[in-house]
Amino acid sequence: MKILLLLSLFLVATTVSAAESRPNIVLIITDDMGFSDVGCYGGEIDTPNIDSLSRRGVKFSQFYNCGKCEPSRAALITGHQFWTHDPNVAIRKDSPNFGEIIQAAGYRTMMIGKWHAAGVPFQRGFHRHFGFMTGGCDFFLGNDTFTLDGKPWPVPKDDFYATYEFTNYADQFIRDEHAEHPDQPFFMYLAYNAPHSPIQAPADQVAKYRGKYLKGWDVIRKERFARQQAIGLAGDGWNFPDRPENVPPWDSLDEKSRDFEDLRMATYAAMVDCVDQGVGRVMRTLKELDIDDNTLVIFMNDNGASPNDRVRRGNFGTAGTTWNVGVAWAHASNTPMKFYKRTQHSGGVTTPFIACWPDGIKPQAEFNDQPLHITDILPTLIEIAETTYPQNFGGKRHPPLPGRSFADVLTDGETLPPIPLHFSLFNNMAVVDSGWRMVTAYDQPWQLYDLTNDRTETRDVADSNPKRLREMLELQKQFSERPDVRLRLKSGEREPEYAPIYKSDGKIGPGARESVPDEKASLKRVKQRATGIQVKELESKQ
């Protein structure tokens, strides 16, 4: 009996010890933020807390996502791609998500903010939950999908700002879980919806930036790129792209339009600033509770800045309005990357990724440039949480995760062997392999870029490298024929154009158009490209 009792006590002690040795995990994601917005990636926006994470951890310059909110969240939460039909997380609820997996490993789990995925967090692996279910919400008014621990949460009519409220509950949940379950590690998924549209921020935060953007997007882009060069982010092969034809020179705008555009970007910057304030509060709480050293904090974005400017409703920046930041400022936010959210060019799918864990990660001053993908995050969390991916879940057998753990990259500085990466969203597709990117967007032919010498995609070398283009087209063909791939193809879109703020009569002008004239013909071309066929622009007009 004594032997059995001692054995039982040993097993309990071992289990508790193992749990305590594993780190807490705080995964912070922002929504529609550009590559160069935060200070440690070249931005002028005041982000000292995010910058501090980068100094005390590791930061990556070639971290890929899926180019849009829902696909990126599908890949992040389940580890499987949006276009994988088994499991297809966009329409199915029987795929294990990271909350369920990490909760089963003995972690306390919390989710705050924007969900935008299958199921309800409180019923899908999270002990605590506060946030909303949809893809976006008014920052001052919220919406009717807000819940707290599985129950409807009425949004206050006054004194409500979504970013602040998410930070409040993140702080409260951490304190509650630490007090009530001190011997268990916790996993928090903190999904800010800023700076997604509608572009709204508290007046006092906007005032901080008002007037700083009157210098215009041309100067802001140059200043950001200069800082990126100074901090070692933009090195050899990072070329500064010309302003695209669809964005007017700043000096061509009249004074009234420049003042409005300054307000638009100042409000966007204030939204990012408010997120950074939230990050700082979370970090101070971890330090106050003396658990910051053994907490892995990840900061990332879901996709690049959005050029959307279709809807202009209401008095900009106030409650109940619908405005976006527009293509010109989105181009500046993504400096020096090409294009924007939805595309599979670098501006759509390359965003900051920072990991800080004092007990487990040695700070690195240089940017890590090896390619990583958002589907790699769940395998990494699984390894760090010392658990496994369930082959059977909800009575269904699931395929293995496509991503690879980069835990050793974080803790030991290892380098993963390169593998082809495939990207697909509607009419936008890309293949990245061995330093090359083949990509198409806006119903354009496949383009080819040598990422070693042209990381920012300024020179299409498809015509001068026919052999490499054929090899990349073959990779695309093989990808499209895989049994686990069901591409969600749509007709092309117009490349976003700048829509003037004011009409000749001084009233607010209409937003920008995005649909193509002949959607049926466009979809035919998109389907051909998806199977690895180069459809030239000349052919596409016939």
Coordinates of C-alpha atoms in Angstrom, one line a residue:
M1 CA 0.0 0.0 0.0
K2 CA 2.8 2.4 0.9
I3 CA 4.5 1.6 -2.4
L4 CA 1.4 2.4 -4.3
L5 CA 0.8 5.6 -2.4
L6 CA 4.4 6.8 -3.0
L7 CA 4.1 5.9 -6.7
S8 CA 0.8 7.9 -6.9
L9 CA 2.4 10.9 -5.2
F10 CA 5.4 10.6 -7.6
L11 CA 3.2 10.6 -10.7
V12 CA 1.2 13.6 -9.4
A13 CA 4.4 15.5 -8.6
T14 CA 5.8 14.6 -12.0
T15 CA 2.7 15.8 -13.8
V16 CA 2.6 19.1 -12.0
S17 CA 6.3 19.6 -12.5
A18 CA 5.9 19.0 -16.3
A19 CA 3.0 21.4 -16.4
E20 CA 5.0 24.1 -14.6
S21 CA 8.0 23.7 -16.9
R22 CA 5.9 24.4 -20.0
P23 CA 5.5 28.0 -20.9
N24 CA 2.3 30.0 -20.9
I25 CA 1.5 31.1 -24.4
V26 CA 0.0 34.4 -25.5
L27 CA -0.7 34.6 -29.2
I28 CA -1.6 38.2 -30.3
I29 CA -2.9 38.8 -33.9
T30 CA -3.9 42.1 -35.5
D31 CA -6.2 42.5 -38.5
D32 CA -5.3 44.1 -41.9
M33 CA -2.1 45.8 -40.6
G34 CA 0.6 46.6 -43.1
F35 CA 4.1 45.2 -43.2
S36 CA 5.8 48.4 -42.2
D37 CA 3.3 49.9 -39.7
V38 CA 5.0 49.0 -36.4
G39 CA 8.2 50.7 -35.4
C40 CA 10.4 47.6 -35.4
Y41 CA 9.5 47.0 -39.1
G42 CA 10.2 50.6 -40.1
G43 CA 7.0 52.5 -39.2
E44 CA 6.6 55.9 -37.6
I45 CA 3.6 54.8 -35.5
D46 CA 4.3 54.8 -31.8
T47 CA 4.6 51.1 -30.9
P48 CA 7.1 50.8 -28.0
N49 CA 5.7 47.7 -26.5
I50 CA 5.7 45.7 -29.8
D51 CA 9.1 47.0 -30.5
S52 CA 10.2 45.8 -27.0
L53 CA 9.0 42.3 -27.9
S54 CA 11.2 42.3 -31.0
R55 CA 14.3 43.4 -29.1
R56 CA 13.8 40.7 -26.5
G57 CA 13.0 37.9 -28.9
V58 CA 13.2 37.0 -32.6
K59 CA 11.6 38.6 -35.6
F60 CA 11.0 37.3 -39.1
S61 CA 11.1 39.1 -42.4
Q62 CA 9.6 36.3 -44.5
F63 CA 6.6 35.0 -42.6
Y64 CA 3.7 34.1 -44.8
N65 CA 0.0 34.1 -44.2
C66 CA -3.0 33.5 -46.5
G67 CA -3.8 37.0 -47.6
K68 CA -7.2 37.5 -46.0
C69 CA -8.9 37.3 -42.5
E70 CA -10.9 34.1 -42.7
P71 CA -8.3 31.9 -44.6
S72 CA -5.5 33.0 -42.3
R73 CA -7.6 32.3 -39.3
A74 CA -8.6 28.9 -40.7
A75 CA -4.9 28.0 -41.1
L76 CA -3.9 29.5 -37.7
I77 CA -6.7 27.9 -35.7
T78 CA -6.8 24.4 -37.3
G79 CA -3.4 24.2 -39.0
H80 CA -5.1 23.3 -42.3
Q81 CA -5.4 25.5 -45.4
F82 CA -8.6 27.2 -46.4
W83 CA -8.6 25.4 -49.7
T84 CA -8.2 22.0 -48.2
H85 CA -11.6 20.3 -48.5
D86 CA -11.0 17.7 -45.8
P87 CA -11.2 19.3 -43.3
N88 CA -12.7 22.5 -44.7
V89 CA -12.9 24.7 -41.7
A90 CA -14.8 27.4 -43.4
I91 CA -17.9 25.1 -43.6
R92 CA -17.2 22.3 -41.1
K93 CA -17.0 22.2 -37.4
D94 CA -15.5 18.8 -36.8
S95 CA -11.8 19.8 -37.2
P96 CA -9.8 20.1 -34.0
N97 CA -8.7 23.7 -33.3
F98 CA -5.7 24.8 -31.3
G99 CA -7.8 25.6 -28.3
E100 CA -9.1 22.0 -28.1
I101 CA -5.7 20.5 -28.7
I102 CA -3.9 22.7 -26.1
Q103 CA -6.7 22.4 -23.6
A104 CA -6.5 18.6 -23.8
A105 CA -2.7 19.0 -23.0
G106 CA -3.6 20.4 -19.6
Y107 CA -3.5 24.1 -20.4
R108 CA -6.1 26.6 -19.3
T109 CA -7.3 28.3 -22.5
M110 CA -8.7 31.8 -23.2
M111 CA -9.8 33.6 -26.4
I112 CA -10.5 37.3 -26.7
G113 CA -11.5 39.3 -29.7
K114 CA -12.5 38.4 -33.3
W115 CA -13.2 34.7 -33.9
H116 CA -14.3 34.6 -37.6
A117 CA -14.1 30.8 -37.7
A118 CA -16.3 27.7 -37.3
G119 CA -18.1 27.1 -34.0
V120 CA -18.2 29.1 -30.8
P121 CA -14.9 29.4 -28.8
F122 CA -16.5 28.7 -25.5
Q123 CA -17.8 25.4 -26.9
R124 CA -14.6 24.8 -28.9
G125 CA -11.7 24.4 -26.6
F126 CA -11.7 27.6 -24.6
H127 CA -12.4 27.8 -20.8
R128 CA -12.9 31.6 -21.1
H129 CA -14.1 33.7 -24.0
F130 CA -14.9 37.3 -24.7
G131 CA -15.5 38.7 -28.2
F132 CA -17.5 38.6 -31.4
M133 CA -18.1 36.0 -34.0
T134 CA -18.1 37.9 -37.3
G135 CA -15.4 39.3 -39.6
G136 CA -15.7 42.8 -38.3
C137 CA -17.6 45.2 -36.1
D138 CA -18.1 48.9 -35.4
F139 CA -15.4 49.8 -32.8
F140 CA -17.7 52.1 -30.9
L141 CA -21.0 50.2 -31.3
G142 CA -19.8 46.5 -31.5
N143 CA -22.5 44.1 -32.9
D144 CA -25.0 41.6 -31.6
T145 CA -22.6 38.6 -31.7
F146 CA -20.5 39.7 -28.7
T147 CA -20.5 36.9 -26.0
L148 CA -18.8 36.4 -22.6
D149 CA -18.2 32.8 -21.6
G150 CA -21.0 31.5 -23.9
K151 CA -23.6 34.1 -22.9
P152 CA -24.7 37.2 -24.9
W153 CA -22.9 40.3 -23.9
P154 CA -24.8 43.5 -24.5
V155 CA -22.4 46.2 -25.8
P156 CA -22.6 49.3 -23.7
K157 CA -24.1 52.3 -25.4
D158 CA -21.5 54.7 -24.1
D159 CA -17.8 54.5 -23.2
F160 CA -17.1 51.5 -25.4
Y161 CA -14.1 51.0 -27.7
A162 CA -13.5 47.4 -28.9
T163 CA -9.7 47.4 -28.7
Y164 CA -9.8 48.7 -25.1
E165 CA -12.4 46.2 -24.1
F166 CA -10.4 43.3 -25.5
T167 CA -7.4 44.5 -23.5
N168 CA -9.5 44.8 -20.4
Y169 CA -10.7 41.2 -20.6
A170 CA -7.3 39.9 -21.5
D171 CA -5.9 41.5 -18.4
Q172 CA -8.8 40.1 -16.3
F173 CA -8.6 36.6 -17.7
I174 CA -4.9 36.3 -17.0
R175 CA -5.3 37.5 -13.4
D176 CA -8.2 35.2 -12.8
E177 CA -6.6 32.1 -14.3
H178 CA -3.3 32.7 -12.5
A179 CA -5.2 33.1 -9.2
E180 CA -7.5 30.1 -9.6
H181 CA -5.2 27.7 -11.4
P182 CA -1.6 28.7 -10.5
D183 CA -0.2 25.2 -11.2
Q184 CA -1.5 25.1 -14.8
P185 CA 0.0 26.9 -17.8
F186 CA -2.4 28.9 -19.9
F187 CA -2.9 29.6 -23.6
M188 CA -4.4 33.0 -24.6
Y189 CA -5.5 33.8 -28.1
L190 CA -5.9 37.6 -28.2
A191 CA -7.3 38.6 -31.6
Y192 CA -7.5 42.3 -32.0
N193 CA -9.7 43.4 -34.9
A194 CA -7.8 46.7 -35.4
P195 CA -6.9 48.2 -37.8
H196 CA -9.6 46.5 -39.9
S197 CA -12.3 48.7 -41.2
P198 CA -14.3 50.7 -40.2
I199 CA -11.4 53.1 -39.5
Q200 CA -12.3 54.5 -36.1
A201 CA -10.3 55.5 -33.0
P202 CA -10.9 57.6 -29.9
A203 CA -10.5 61.3 -30.6
D204 CA -7.6 61.8 -28.1
Q205 CA -5.6 59.1 -29.8
V206 CA -6.3 60.5 -33.3
A207 CA -5.1 63.9 -32.1
K208 CA -1.7 62.5 -31.3
Y209 CA -1.2 61.8 -35.1
R210 CA -3.1 64.6 -36.7
G211 CA -0.9 66.6 -39.0
K212 CA 1.9 64.0 -39.1
Y213 CA 0.7 62.6 -42.4
L214 CA 0.4 65.9 -44.3
K215 CA 3.8 65.2 -45.7
G216 CA 2.0 62.5 -47.8
W217 CA 2.3 58.9 -48.7
D218 CA 5.3 59.4 -51.1
V219 CA 7.4 60.8 -48.2
I220 CA 6.1 58.3 -45.7
R221 CA 7.1 55.4 -48.0
K222 CA 10.6 56.8 -48.4
E223 CA 11.1 57.4 -44.7
R224 CA 9.9 53.9 -43.8
F225 CA 12.2 52.3 -46.3
A226 CA 15.1 54.3 -45.1
R227 CA 14.4 53.1 -41.5
Q228 CA 14.0 49.5 -42.8
Q229 CA 17.5 49.8 -44.4
A230 CA 18.9 51.3 -41.2
I231 CA 17.6 48.5 -38.9
G232 CA 18.8 45.7 -41.3
L233 CA 15.3 44.7 -42.5
A234 CA 15.7 45.8 -46.1
G235 CA 19.0 44.4 -47.1
D236 CA 20.5 43.4 -50.5
G237 CA 17.8 42.6 -53.0
W238 CA 15.2 44.7 -51.3
N239 CA 14.4 47.3 -54.0
F240 CA 12.3 50.4 -53.4
P241 CA 9.3 50.2 -55.8
D242 CA 8.0 53.1 -57.7
R243 CA 4.6 54.5 -56.8
P244 CA 2.1 52.6 -58.9
E245 CA 0.0 54.4 -61.5
N246 CA -3.2 53.8 -59.6
V247 CA -1.9 56.0 -56.7
P248 CA -1.7 59.7 -57.5
P249 CA 1.3 61.9 -56.4
W250 CA 0.6 63.4 -53.0
D251 CA 1.3 66.9 -54.4
S252 CA -1.4 66.5 -57.0
L253 CA -4.1 66.6 -54.3
D254 CA -5.7 69.8 -53.3
E255 CA -5.4 71.1 -49.7
K256 CA -8.8 69.9 -48.6
S257 CA -8.1 66.4 -49.9
R258 CA -4.7 66.3 -48.2
D259 CA -6.3 67.3 -44.9
F260 CA -8.8 64.5 -45.2
E261 CA -6.2 62.0 -46.1
D262 CA -4.1 63.1 -43.1
L263 CA -7.2 62.5 -40.9
R264 CA -7.7 59.1 -42.5
M265 CA -4.1 57.9 -41.9
A266 CA -3.9 59.5 -38.4
T267 CA -7.0 57.5 -37.4
Y268 CA -5.5 54.3 -38.7
A269 CA -2.3 55.0 -36.9
A270 CA -4.2 55.6 -33.7
M271 CA -5.9 52.2 -34.1
V272 CA -2.4 50.6 -34.2
D273 CA -1.3 52.7 -31.3
C274 CA -4.2 51.5 -29.2
V275 CA -3.3 47.8 -30.0
D276 CA 0.3 48.5 -28.8
Q277 CA -1.0 50.0 -25.6
G278 CA -2.9 46.8 -25.1
V279 CA 0.2 44.7 -25.7
G280 CA 2.0 46.8 -23.1
R281 CA -0.7 46.3 -20.5
V282 CA -0.7 42.5 -21.1
M283 CA 3.1 42.5 -20.7
R284 CA 3.0 44.5 -17.5
T285 CA 0.4 42.1 -16.0
L286 CA 2.6 39.1 -16.8
K287 CA 5.5 40.9 -15.2
E288 CA 3.5 41.9 -12.1
L289 CA 2.4 38.2 -11.6
D290 CA 6.1 37.2 -12.1
I291 CA 5.2 34.9 -15.0
D292 CA 6.7 36.9 -17.9
D293 CA 9.9 35.0 -18.2
N294 CA 8.2 31.7 -18.8
T295 CA 5.6 33.1 -21.2
L296 CA 5.9 32.8 -24.9
V297 CA 4.4 35.9 -26.5
I298 CA 3.8 35.9 -30.2
F299 CA 2.8 39.0 -32.2
M300 CA 1.6 38.7 -35.8
N301 CA -0.8 39.9 -38.4
D302 CA -3.4 38.0 -40.5
N303 CA -2.6 39.7 -43.8
G304 CA -1.4 42.9 -45.4
A305 CA -3.1 46.3 -45.4
S306 CA -6.4 46.5 -47.2
P307 CA -6.8 48.8 -50.3
N308 CA -10.6 48.5 -50.0
D309 CA -12.4 51.8 -50.5
R310 CA -15.7 50.7 -51.9
V311 CA -18.0 52.1 -49.2
R312 CA -17.9 55.6 -47.8
R313 CA -20.8 56.0 -45.4
G314 CA -21.2 58.6 -42.7
N315 CA -19.0 61.1 -41.0
F316 CA -15.5 59.6 -41.2
G317 CA -14.2 58.0 -38.0
T318 CA -17.3 58.3 -35.9
A319 CA -19.7 55.6 -34.6
G320 CA -21.9 53.9 -37.2
T321 CA -19.7 54.9 -40.2
T322 CA -18.0 52.7 -42.8
W323 CA -14.7 53.9 -44.2
N324 CA -11.4 52.2 -45.0
V325 CA -7.9 53.5 -45.3
G326 CA -7.8 53.3 -49.1
V327 CA -5.3 52.1 -51.6
A328 CA -2.7 54.9 -51.3
W329 CA -2.2 54.6 -47.6
A330 CA -2.4 50.8 -47.9
H331 CA 0.5 50.9 -50.4
A332 CA 2.5 53.0 -47.8
S333 CA 1.6 50.6 -45.0
N334 CA 3.0 47.7 -46.9
T335 CA 6.3 49.4 -47.8
P336 CA 8.2 48.1 -49.6
M337 CA 6.0 45.1 -50.6
K338 CA 3.9 44.8 -53.7
F339 CA 0.1 44.9 -53.6
Y340 CA -2.3 44.3 -50.7
K341 CA -4.7 42.1 -48.8
R342 CA -6.4 39.4 -50.9
T343 CA -3.5 39.2 -53.3
Q344 CA -0.8 36.5 -52.9
H345 CA 2.0 39.0 -53.7
S346 CA 4.2 39.9 -50.8
G347 CA 2.1 42.9 -49.8
G348 CA -0.8 40.5 -49.2
V349 CA 0.8 37.5 -47.5
T350 CA 4.0 38.8 -45.9
T351 CA 3.6 40.4 -42.5
P352 CA 5.6 40.8 -39.2
F353 CA 6.0 37.9 -36.9
I354 CA 7.7 38.3 -33.5
A355 CA 8.2 35.7 -30.7
C356 CA 9.5 36.6 -27.2
W357 CA 10.1 34.0 -24.5
P358 CA 12.9 35.0 -22.0
D359 CA 13.3 31.5 -20.6
G360 CA 13.3 29.8 -24.0
I361 CA 14.5 32.3 -26.7
K362 CA 17.7 34.1 -26.9
P363 CA 17.2 37.6 -28.3
Q364 CA 18.4 38.1 -31.9
A365 CA 19.2 41.6 -33.2
E366 CA 19.1 40.5 -36.8
F367 CA 15.9 39.6 -38.7
N368 CA 15.5 36.0 -39.5
D369 CA 14.8 35.7 -43.2
Q370 CA 13.9 32.0 -43.6
P371 CA 10.4 31.3 -45.0
L372 CA 7.8 30.3 -42.5
H373 CA 4.1 29.9 -43.0
I374 CA 1.0 30.4 -40.8
T375 CA 0.2 26.7 -41.0
D376 CA 3.5 26.1 -39.2
I377 CA 2.2 27.8 -36.0
L378 CA 0.0 25.0 -34.7
P379 CA 2.7 22.3 -35.0
T380 CA 5.0 24.7 -33.2
L381 CA 2.5 25.2 -30.4
I382 CA 1.9 21.5 -30.1
E383 CA 5.6 20.8 -29.7
I384 CA 6.0 23.6 -27.1
A385 CA 2.9 22.4 -25.2
E386 CA 4.4 18.9 -25.3
T387 CA 1.3 17.3 -26.9
T388 CA 0.3 15.7 -30.2
Y389 CA -2.2 16.3 -33.0
P390 CA -5.2 14.0 -32.6
Q391 CA -5.6 11.7 -35.6
N392 CA -9.2 11.1 -34.6
F393 CA -11.5 13.9 -33.5
G394 CA -15.3 14.1 -33.2
G395 CA -15.6 10.6 -34.6
K396 CA -13.6 11.5 -37.8
R397 CA -10.1 10.7 -38.8
H398 CA -8.1 13.7 -39.9
P399 CA -5.1 14.0 -42.1
P400 CA -1.8 15.1 -40.6
L401 CA -1.0 18.8 -40.4
P402 CA 0.7 20.2 -43.5
G403 CA 2.9 22.6 -41.5
R404 CA 6.2 22.1 -39.7
S405 CA 7.2 23.0 -36.2
F406 CA 9.7 25.8 -36.0
A407 CA 10.2 25.5 -32.2
D408 CA 13.9 24.7 -32.7
V409 CA 14.1 27.8 -35.0
L410 CA 12.9 29.9 -32.0
T411 CA 14.9 28.2 -29.3
D412 CA 18.0 26.9 -31.0
G413 CA 18.3 29.1 -34.1
E414 CA 18.0 26.2 -36.5
T415 CA 17.1 26.5 -40.1
L416 CA 14.3 24.5 -41.7
P417 CA 15.0 23.0 -45.1
P418 CA 13.1 24.9 -47.9
I419 CA 9.9 23.4 -49.3
P420 CA 7.5 24.7 -52.0
L421 CA 4.8 26.9 -50.6
H422 CA 1.4 27.3 -52.4
F423 CA -1.0 30.2 -52.1
S424 CA -4.5 30.5 -53.5
L425 CA -7.3 32.9 -52.8
F426 CA -10.1 33.4 -55.4
N427 CA -8.2 34.6 -58.5
N428 CA -4.9 35.2 -56.7
M429 CA -2.3 32.5 -56.7
A430 CA 1.3 32.0 -56.0
V431 CA 4.1 29.4 -55.7
V432 CA 7.3 30.1 -53.7
D433 CA 10.1 27.7 -54.2
S434 CA 13.9 27.9 -53.8
G435 CA 14.1 31.6 -53.8
W436 CA 11.6 32.2 -56.6
R437 CA 8.0 33.4 -56.6
M438 CA 5.5 32.8 -59.4
V439 CA 2.4 34.8 -58.7
T440 CA -0.7 36.2 -60.4
A441 CA -3.3 38.8 -59.3
Y442 CA -6.0 41.0 -60.8
D443 CA -6.4 38.8 -63.9
Q444 CA -2.8 39.3 -64.9
P445 CA -0.5 36.6 -66.4
W446 CA 1.7 34.6 -64.2
Q447 CA 4.7 36.7 -63.1
L448 CA 8.1 35.4 -62.0
Y449 CA 10.4 37.1 -59.4
D450 CA 13.9 36.2 -58.2
L451 CA 13.5 36.8 -54.5
T452 CA 17.2 36.7 -53.9
N453 CA 17.8 39.8 -56.0
D454 CA 14.3 41.2 -56.0
R455 CA 12.6 40.5 -52.8
T456 CA 10.0 43.3 -53.3
E457 CA 8.8 42.1 -56.7
T458 CA 9.8 45.0 -58.8
R459 CA 11.0 43.1 -61.9
D460 CA 9.0 40.4 -63.6
V461 CA 11.6 38.0 -65.2
A462 CA 9.1 35.4 -66.6
D463 CA 10.0 36.1 -70.2
S464 CA 13.8 36.0 -69.6
N465 CA 13.6 32.8 -67.5
P466 CA 11.4 30.4 -69.5
K467 CA 12.9 27.2 -68.0
R468 CA 12.3 28.3 -64.4
L469 CA 8.8 29.5 -65.3
R470 CA 8.0 26.1 -66.7
E471 CA 9.2 24.4 -63.5
M472 CA 7.1 26.7 -61.4
L473 CA 4.1 26.1 -63.7
E474 CA 4.6 22.4 -63.2
L475 CA 4.5 22.8 -59.5
Q476 CA 1.3 24.7 -59.8
K477 CA -0.2 22.0 -62.0
Q478 CA 0.8 19.2 -59.6
F479 CA -0.7 21.3 -56.7
S480 CA -4.0 21.8 -58.5
E481 CA -4.3 18.0 -59.1
R482 CA -3.8 17.0 -55.5
P483 CA -6.8 15.2 -54.0
D484 CA -6.9 17.4 -50.9
V485 CA -7.0 20.6 -52.8
R486 CA -10.3 22.3 -53.9
L487 CA -9.5 25.8 -55.1
R488 CA -12.1 28.4 -54.6
L489 CA -11.8 30.3 -57.8
K490 CA -13.5 33.5 -58.7
S491 CA -13.3 36.0 -61.6
G492 CA -10.5 38.6 -61.4
E493 CA -10.8 42.0 -59.8
R494 CA -9.6 45.4 -60.9
E495 CA -6.4 46.5 -59.5
P496 CA -7.5 49.0 -56.9
E497 CA -7.5 52.6 -58.0
Y498 CA -7.5 55.7 -55.9
A499 CA -10.9 57.3 -55.6
P500 CA -10.8 61.1 -55.1
I501 CA -12.2 62.1 -51.7
Y502 CA -14.3 65.0 -53.1
K503 CA -16.4 65.5 -56.2
S504 CA -16.3 68.8 -58.1
D505 CA -19.3 70.0 -56.0
G506 CA -17.3 69.6 -52.8
K507 CA -19.3 66.5 -51.6
I508 CA -17.7 63.2 -50.7
G509 CA -17.1 61.2 -53.9
P510 CA -18.0 57.5 -54.5
G511 CA -15.6 54.7 -53.6
A512 CA -13.5 52.7 -56.0
R513 CA -14.8 50.0 -58.3
E514 CA -13.3 46.5 -58.2
S515 CA -15.2 44.2 -60.5
V516 CA -14.0 43.4 -64.0
P517 CA -16.1 44.0 -67.1
D518 CA -16.4 40.4 -68.3
E519 CA -16.5 38.1 -65.3
K520 CA -17.2 34.9 -67.3
A521 CA -14.2 35.3 -69.5
S522 CA -12.1 36.3 -66.5
L523 CA -13.1 33.2 -64.6
K524 CA -12.1 31.0 -67.6
R525 CA -8.6 32.6 -67.5
V526 CA -8.3 32.2 -63.8
K527 CA -9.2 28.4 -64.1
Q528 CA -6.5 28.0 -66.8
R529 CA -3.9 29.6 -64.6
A530 CA -4.8 27.5 -61.7
T531 CA -3.9 24.4 -63.6
G532 CA -0.4 25.7 -64.4
I533 CA -1.1 27.4 -67.7
Q534 CA 0.4 30.7 -68.6
V535 CA -2.4 32.9 -70.0
K536 CA -0.7 35.9 -71.5
E537 CA -2.3 39.3 -71.2
L538 CA -2.7 39.6 -75.0
E539 CA -4.5 36.2 -75.1
S540 CA -6.7 37.2 -72.2
K541 CA -8.1 40.1 -74.3
Q542 CA -9.2 38.0 -77.2

